[in-house]
CSV table of C-alpha atoms and ligand atoms in Angstrom, one decimal:
chain,number,residue,atom,x,y,z
A,1,MET,CA,-8.6,-10.9,-8.0
A,2,THR,CA,-4.9,-11.3,-7.1
A,3,CYS,CA,-3.5,-10.6,-3.8
A,4,ALA,CA,-0.5,-11.6,-1.7
A,5,LYS,CA,-1.5,-14.4,0.7
A,6,ARG,CA,-1.5,-14.0,4.4
A,7,VAL,CA,1.1,-15.9,6.4
A,8,GLY,CA,0.0,-16.8,9.9
A,9,GLY,CA,-2.4,-14.5,11.8
A,10,ALA,CA,-5.9,-15.1,12.8
A,11,LYS,CA,-8.4,-16.7,10.5
A,12,TYR,CA,-11.4,-15.3,12.2
A,13,PRO,CA,-14.1,-16.0,9.7
A,14,THR,CA,-13.9,-19.5,11.1
A,15,ARG,CA,-13.2,-18.5,14.7
A,16,ILE,CA,-14.5,-15.0,15.3
A,17,PRO,CA,-13.6,-13.6,18.7
A,18,VAL,CA,-16.7,-13.9,20.9
A,19,ILE,CA,-16.7,-10.2,21.7
A,20,LEU,CA,-17.4,-9.5,18.0
A,21,LEU,CA,-20.4,-11.7,18.1
A,22,ALA,CA,-22.1,-10.1,21.1
A,23,ARG,CA,-24.9,-8.4,19.2
A,24,PRO,CA,-28.5,-8.8,20.5
A,25,SER,CA,-29.9,-9.3,17.0
A,26,MET,CA,-27.3,-11.9,16.0
A,27,PRO,CA,-29.1,-15.2,15.4
A,28,THR,CA,-27.5,-18.3,17.1
A,29,PRO,CA,-25.2,-19.9,14.5
A,30,VAL,CA,-26.5,-23.1,13.1
A,31,PRO,CA,-24.0,-25.9,13.0
A,32,PRO,CA,-23.3,-27.4,9.6
A,33,PRO,CA,-25.3,-30.7,8.9
A,34,GLU,CA,-23.1,-33.4,10.4
A,35,SER,CA,-19.8,-32.3,11.9
A,36,SER,CA,-17.7,-30.8,9.2
A,37,PRO,CA,-15.0,-33.2,7.8
A,38,MET,CA,-12.7,-30.1,7.7
A,39,GLY,CA,-13.0,-29.1,11.3
A,40,GLY,CA,-12.5,-32.1,13.4
A,41,ASP,CA,-13.4,-30.2,16.6
A,42,ALA,CA,-17.2,-30.0,16.7
A,43,SER,CA,-17.5,-28.0,19.9
A,44,PRO,CA,-19.9,-25.0,19.6
A,45,ARG,CA,-16.9,-22.6,20.1
A,46,SER,CA,-15.3,-23.6,16.8
A,47,LEU,CA,-18.4,-23.6,14.5
A,48,THR,CA,-17.9,-22.1,11.1
A,49,LEU,CA,-19.8,-18.7,11.1
A,50,ILE,CA,-20.7,-17.3,7.8
A,51,ARG,CA,-21.7,-13.7,8.1
A,52,THR,CA,-24.0,-12.2,5.6
A,53,GLU,CA,-23.4,-8.6,4.3
A,54,ALA,CA,-26.4,-7.6,6.4
A,55,ASP,CA,-24.6,-8.9,9.5
A,56,LEU,CA,-21.5,-7.2,8.5
A,57,ALA,CA,-23.3,-3.9,8.0
A,58,ALA,CA,-23.7,-3.6,11.8
A,59,LEU,CA,-19.9,-3.7,12.3
A,60,PRO,CA,-17.5,-0.8,11.9
A,61,ALA,CA,-16.3,-0.4,8.3
A,62,SER,CA,-12.7,-1.4,9.3
A,63,GLU,CA,-14.0,-4.7,10.8
A,64,ARG,CA,-16.1,-5.4,7.7
A,65,ILE,CA,-13.2,-4.8,5.3
A,66,ARG,CA,-10.9,-6.9,7.5
A,67,TYR,CA,-13.5,-9.7,7.5
A,68,ARG,CA,-13.5,-9.8,3.7
A,69,LEU,CA,-9.8,-9.7,3.5
A,70,VAL,CA,-9.3,-12.6,6.0
A,71,GLY,CA,-12.1,-14.5,4.3
A,72,ALA,CA,-10.3,-14.2,1.0
A,73,ASP,CA,-7.0,-15.0,2.6
A,74,CYS,CA,-5.5,-11.8,1.3
A,75,ARG,CA,-2.7,-10.0,3.0
A,76,PHE,CA,-3.3,-6.5,4.3
A,77,HIS,CA,0.0,-5.2,5.4
A,78,ALA,CA,0.6,-1.5,5.6
A,79,ASN,CA,1.9,-1.3,2.0
A,80,ASP,CA,-0.8,-3.6,0.5
A,81,ASN,CA,-3.5,-2.2,-1.7
A,82,ILE,CA,-6.9,-3.3,-0.3
A,83,SER,CA,-9.2,-1.4,-2.7
A,84,ASP,CA,-10.8,-4.6,-4.0
A,85,PHE,CA,-12.3,-5.1,-0.5
A,86,VAL,CA,-13.5,-1.6,0.1
A,87,ARG,CA,-17.1,-0.9,-1.0
A,88,GLU,CA,-18.6,2.4,-2.1
A,89,GLY,CA,-18.9,4.8,0.8
A,90,GLU,CA,-16.7,2.8,3.2
A,91,THR,CA,-13.7,5.2,3.0
A,92,GLU,CA,-16.0,7.9,4.4
A,93,GLU,CA,-16.8,5.5,7.3
A,94,LEU,CA,-13.2,4.7,7.7
A,95,LYS,CA,-12.3,8.4,8.0
A,96,ALA,CA,-14.9,8.8,10.8
A,97,GLU,CA,-13.6,5.8,12.6
A,98,VAL,CA,-9.9,7.0,12.3
A,99,ALA,CA,-10.9,10.4,13.5
A,100,GLN,CA,-12.6,8.9,16.6
A,101,HIS,CA,-9.5,6.9,17.4
A,102,MET,CA,-7.2,9.9,16.7
A,103,GLN,CA,-9.3,11.9,19.1
A,104,ALA,CA,-8.5,9.2,21.7
A,105,VAL,CA,-4.8,9.4,20.9
A,106,LEU,CA,-4.9,13.2,21.5
A,107,ARG,CA,-6.7,12.6,24.8
A,108,ALA,CA,-4.1,10.0,25.8
A,109,LEU,CA,-1.4,12.6,25.0
A,110,VAL,CA,-3.2,14.9,27.5
A,111,ILE,CA,-4.0,17.5,25.0
A,112,ASP,CA,-7.0,19.7,25.8
A,113,THR,CA,-8.7,19.6,22.4
A,114,GLU,CA,-11.7,21.4,23.9
A,115,SER,CA,-10.1,24.6,24.8
A,116,ASP,CA,-7.0,24.5,22.5
A,117,HIS,CA,-8.4,26.0,19.3
A,118,ASN,CA,-5.4,24.6,17.3
A,119,THR,CA,-6.3,21.0,18.0
A,120,GLN,CA,-10.1,21.1,18.0
A,121,GLU,CA,-10.3,19.6,14.5
A,122,THR,CA,-7.0,17.9,14.4
A,123,ALA,CA,-8.4,14.3,14.7
A,124,GLN,CA,-10.6,14.9,11.6
A,125,ARG,CA,-7.8,16.5,9.7
A,126,VAL,CA,-5.4,13.7,10.4
A,127,ALA,CA,-8.0,11.1,9.5
A,128,LYS,CA,-8.7,12.8,6.2
A,129,MET,CA,-4.9,13.2,5.5
A,130,PHE,CA,-4.3,9.4,6.1
A,131,VAL,CA,-7.2,8.0,4.2
A,132,ASP,CA,-7.6,10.6,1.3
A,133,GLU,CA,-4.0,11.7,0.9
A,134,VAL,CA,-0.9,10.2,2.3
A,135,PHE,CA,-2.1,6.6,2.5
A,136,ARG,CA,-4.6,6.7,-0.4
A,137,GLY,CA,-2.6,4.2,-2.4
A,138,ARG,CA,-4.0,1.5,0.0
A,139,TYR,CA,-7.7,2.3,-0.6
A,140,GLN,CA,-7.8,3.5,-4.2
A,141,ALA,CA,-7.6,1.2,-7.2
A,142,MET,CA,-4.6,1.4,-9.5
A,143,PRO,CA,-4.8,4.4,-11.8
A,144,PRO,CA,-5.9,3.4,-15.3
A,145,VAL,CA,-2.8,2.9,-17.5
A,146,THR,CA,-3.2,2.6,-21.3
A,147,GLU,CA,-0.6,0.4,-22.9
A,148,PHE,CA,0.5,0.8,-26.5
A,149,PRO,CA,2.2,-1.9,-28.6
A,150,ASN,CA,5.8,-1.2,-29.4
A,151,VAL,CA,5.0,-0.7,-33.2
A,152,THR,CA,8.3,1.0,-34.0
A,153,ARG,CA,10.2,-1.7,-32.1
A,154,LEU,CA,12.1,0.7,-29.8
A,155,ASN,CA,14.9,-1.1,-28.1
A,156,GLU,CA,17.0,1.6,-26.7
A,157,LEU,CA,17.5,2.4,-23.1
A,158,MET,CA,14.9,4.8,-21.8
A,159,ILE,CA,15.1,6.6,-18.5
A,160,VAL,CA,12.2,8.3,-16.7
A,161,GLY,CA,12.9,10.6,-13.8
A,162,PRO,CA,13.4,12.0,-11.4
A,163,ILE,CA,9.9,11.3,-10.2
A,164,SER,CA,9.1,12.8,-6.8
A,165,VAL,CA,8.4,10.3,-4.0
A,166,ARG,CA,6.2,11.2,-1.1
A,167,SER,CA,5.7,8.3,1.3
A,168,ALA,CA,5.8,7.4,4.9
A,169,CYS,CA,7.8,4.7,6.8
A,170,SER,CA,5.6,2.0,8.2
A,171,HIS,CA,7.8,1.8,11.4
A,172,HIS,CA,7.1,5.3,12.6
A,173,MET,CA,4.6,6.8,10.1
A,174,CYS,CA,7.2,9.5,9.4
A,175,PRO,CA,7.5,11.1,6.0
A,176,ILE,CA,9.9,9.7,3.4
A,177,LEU,CA,10.6,12.3,0.7
A,178,GLY,CA,12.8,11.5,-2.3
A,179,ARG,CA,13.2,10.7,-6.0
A,180,ILE,CA,13.0,7.8,-8.3
A,181,TRP,CA,14.6,7.0,-11.7
A,182,ILE,CA,13.3,4.2,-13.8
A,183,GLY,CA,15.3,2.6,-16.7
A,184,VAL,CA,13.5,0.6,-19.2
A,185,LEU,CA,15.0,-1.5,-22.0
A,186,PRO,CA,12.0,-2.4,-24.2
A,187,ASN,CA,11.8,-5.2,-26.7
A,188,GLU,CA,9.4,-5.6,-29.7
A,189,HIS,CA,6.8,-7.3,-27.5
A,190,SER,CA,6.9,-4.7,-24.7
A,191,ASN,CA,4.0,-2.5,-24.0
A,192,LEU,CA,4.7,1.2,-23.9
A,193,ILE,CA,3.0,3.4,-21.3
A,194,GLY,CA,2.9,7.2,-21.3
A,195,LEU,CA,5.5,9.1,-19.3
A,196,SER,CA,2.9,10.6,-16.9
A,197,LYS,CA,1.7,7.0,-16.1
A,198,TYR,CA,5.1,6.2,-14.5
A,199,SER,CA,4.5,9.1,-12.1
A,200,ARG,CA,1.0,7.9,-11.4
A,201,ILE,CA,2.1,4.3,-10.6
A,202,VAL,CA,4.9,5.6,-8.4
A,203,ASP,CA,2.5,7.8,-6.5
A,204,TRP,CA,0.0,4.9,-6.1
A,205,ILE,CA,2.7,2.6,-4.6
A,206,MET,CA,4.3,5.3,-2.5
A,207,THR,CA,1.2,6.7,-0.9
A,208,ARG,CA,1.1,3.9,1.6
A,209,PRO,CA,3.2,3.3,4.8
A,210,GLN,CA,6.2,1.8,3.2
A,211,ILE,CA,9.7,0.3,3.6
A,212,GLN,CA,11.9,1.7,0.9
A,213,GLU,CA,13.3,-1.8,-0.1
A,214,GLU,CA,9.8,-3.2,-0.4
A,215,ALA,CA,8.5,-0.1,-2.2
A,216,VAL,CA,11.0,-0.4,-5.1
A,217,THR,CA,10.4,-4.1,-5.4
A,218,MET,CA,6.6,-3.5,-5.6
A,219,LEU,CA,7.1,-0.8,-8.2
A,220,ALA,CA,9.4,-3.1,-10.2
A,221,ASN,CA,6.8,-5.9,-10.1
A,222,VAL,CA,4.0,-3.7,-11.3
A,223,LEU,CA,6.1,-2.2,-14.1
A,224,GLN,CA,7.5,-5.6,-15.2
A,225,GLU,CA,3.9,-6.9,-15.5
A,226,ARG,CA,2.6,-3.9,-17.4
A,227,VAL,CA,5.6,-3.0,-19.7
A,228,LYS,CA,7.2,-6.5,-20.1
A,229,PRO,CA,10.6,-5.0,-20.9
A,230,ASP,CA,13.9,-6.9,-21.5
A,231,GLY,CA,15.4,-5.0,-18.7
A,232,LEU,CA,14.1,-2.8,-15.8
A,233,ALA,CA,16.1,-0.7,-13.4
A,234,ILE,CA,14.9,1.4,-10.6
A,235,VAL,CA,16.9,3.7,-8.3
A,236,MET,CA,15.3,5.4,-5.4
A,237,GLU,CA,17.0,8.0,-3.2
A,238,ALA,CA,15.1,9.4,-0.2
A,239,ASP,CA,15.3,11.2,3.1
A,240,HIS,CA,13.7,9.3,5.9
A,241,PHE,CA,12.3,11.7,8.5
A,242,CYS,CA,12.5,9.0,11.2
A,243,MET,CA,16.3,9.5,10.9
A,244,GLN,CA,16.1,13.3,10.8
A,245,TRP,CA,13.2,14.3,13.1
A,246,ARG,CA,13.7,11.5,15.7
A,247,GLY,CA,16.2,8.7,16.4
A,248,VAL,CA,19.7,9.6,15.4
A,249,LYS,CA,18.7,13.0,14.1
A,250,ASP,CA,21.1,12.7,11.2
A,251,LEU,CA,20.0,15.5,8.9
A,252,ASP,CA,22.3,14.4,6.0
A,253,SER,CA,21.5,10.7,5.8
A,254,ALA,CA,19.6,9.6,2.8
A,255,MET,CA,18.9,6.0,1.6
A,256,THR,CA,19.5,4.8,-1.9
A,257,ASN,CA,18.1,1.5,-3.2
A,258,SER,CA,18.1,-0.1,-6.6
A,259,VAL,CA,16.4,-2.9,-8.3
A,260,MET,CA,17.9,-4.4,-11.5
A,261,ARG,CA,16.0,-6.9,-13.6
A,262,GLY,CA,16.6,-8.8,-16.8
A,263,ALA,CA,19.2,-7.2,-19.1
A,264,PHE,CA,20.3,-4.8,-16.4
A,265,LEU,CA,21.4,-7.7,-14.3
A,266,LYS,CA,23.1,-9.6,-17.1
A,267,ASP,CA,24.7,-6.7,-19.0
A,268,PRO,CA,27.2,-4.7,-17.0
A,269,ASN,CA,27.6,-2.2,-19.8
A,270,LEU,CA,23.8,-1.4,-19.8
A,271,ARG,CA,23.9,-1.1,-16.0
A,272,ARG,CA,26.9,1.3,-16.3
A,273,GLU,CA,25.1,3.3,-19.0
A,274,PHE,CA,22.0,3.7,-16.8
A,275,LEU,CA,23.9,4.7,-13.7
A,276,SER,CA,26.2,7.1,-15.5
A,277,LEU,CA,23.2,8.9,-17.1
A,278,LEU,CA,21.7,9.1,-13.6
A,279,SER,CA,24.8,10.6,-12.1
A,280,LYS,CA,24.8,13.2,-14.9
A,281,LYS,CA,21.2,14.1,-14.1
A,282,THR,CA,21.8,14.3,-10.4
A,283,ALA,CA,25.0,16.3,-10.6
N,1,ZN,ZN1,10.8,4.9,10.4
């Protein structure tokens, strides 16, 4: 299992907040034989607590998943995929949990969800939309991608796009709608993947709360690892609704980002060829 490592933040498998432990059936934690050479501080408050899956089962699904993530020292930022830590059936539990909290948000906004027929099921709808739809790239595993060896030794510039991007910004959870173009310069050792797989991978990365700059870098990393091309170029152009719906309310501003790797960095002619083909496609 590979994951980005967490930097800073609580390591609560070793120091679980007391409030989380206050369950009547919870056995008193047994201190390790002799004070742990790792710990130093042997006071009861800092004892290492190893929870079993049975103990975890009594916690809300989000706490359980978070516990596994922290225990594995894996990052769980808004744009990280955490599917390796989500067990079967837990996304259903997550949805129920999110709906409950969403209901509290509506209440805090002083919306009468009891008599307002428009908002009666809103909390459930939003929870389903987050977990199953717009943020599903966090909870679902990467779509299966078959790679084919480059038997005919293709080594010409290939451009895939425009691929639709539907994402959300992690600052405001506002939609990001746009397009992506991917340029690949394969070599004889590259793996080729089907055209539709590029769209699937884009969708998987983008259906998370994202920051455009990080999203294109993540996409580049995944494609670099899969395809192993000599050169990889990605251009993303998108409307950020946090600029249009709120904030400066600038309806015409769009953001364009690019990532150039390998041959696209070293060879200005290749870069120019890619960008000129794009401008023809967008014109
Ligand atoms: Zn935003």
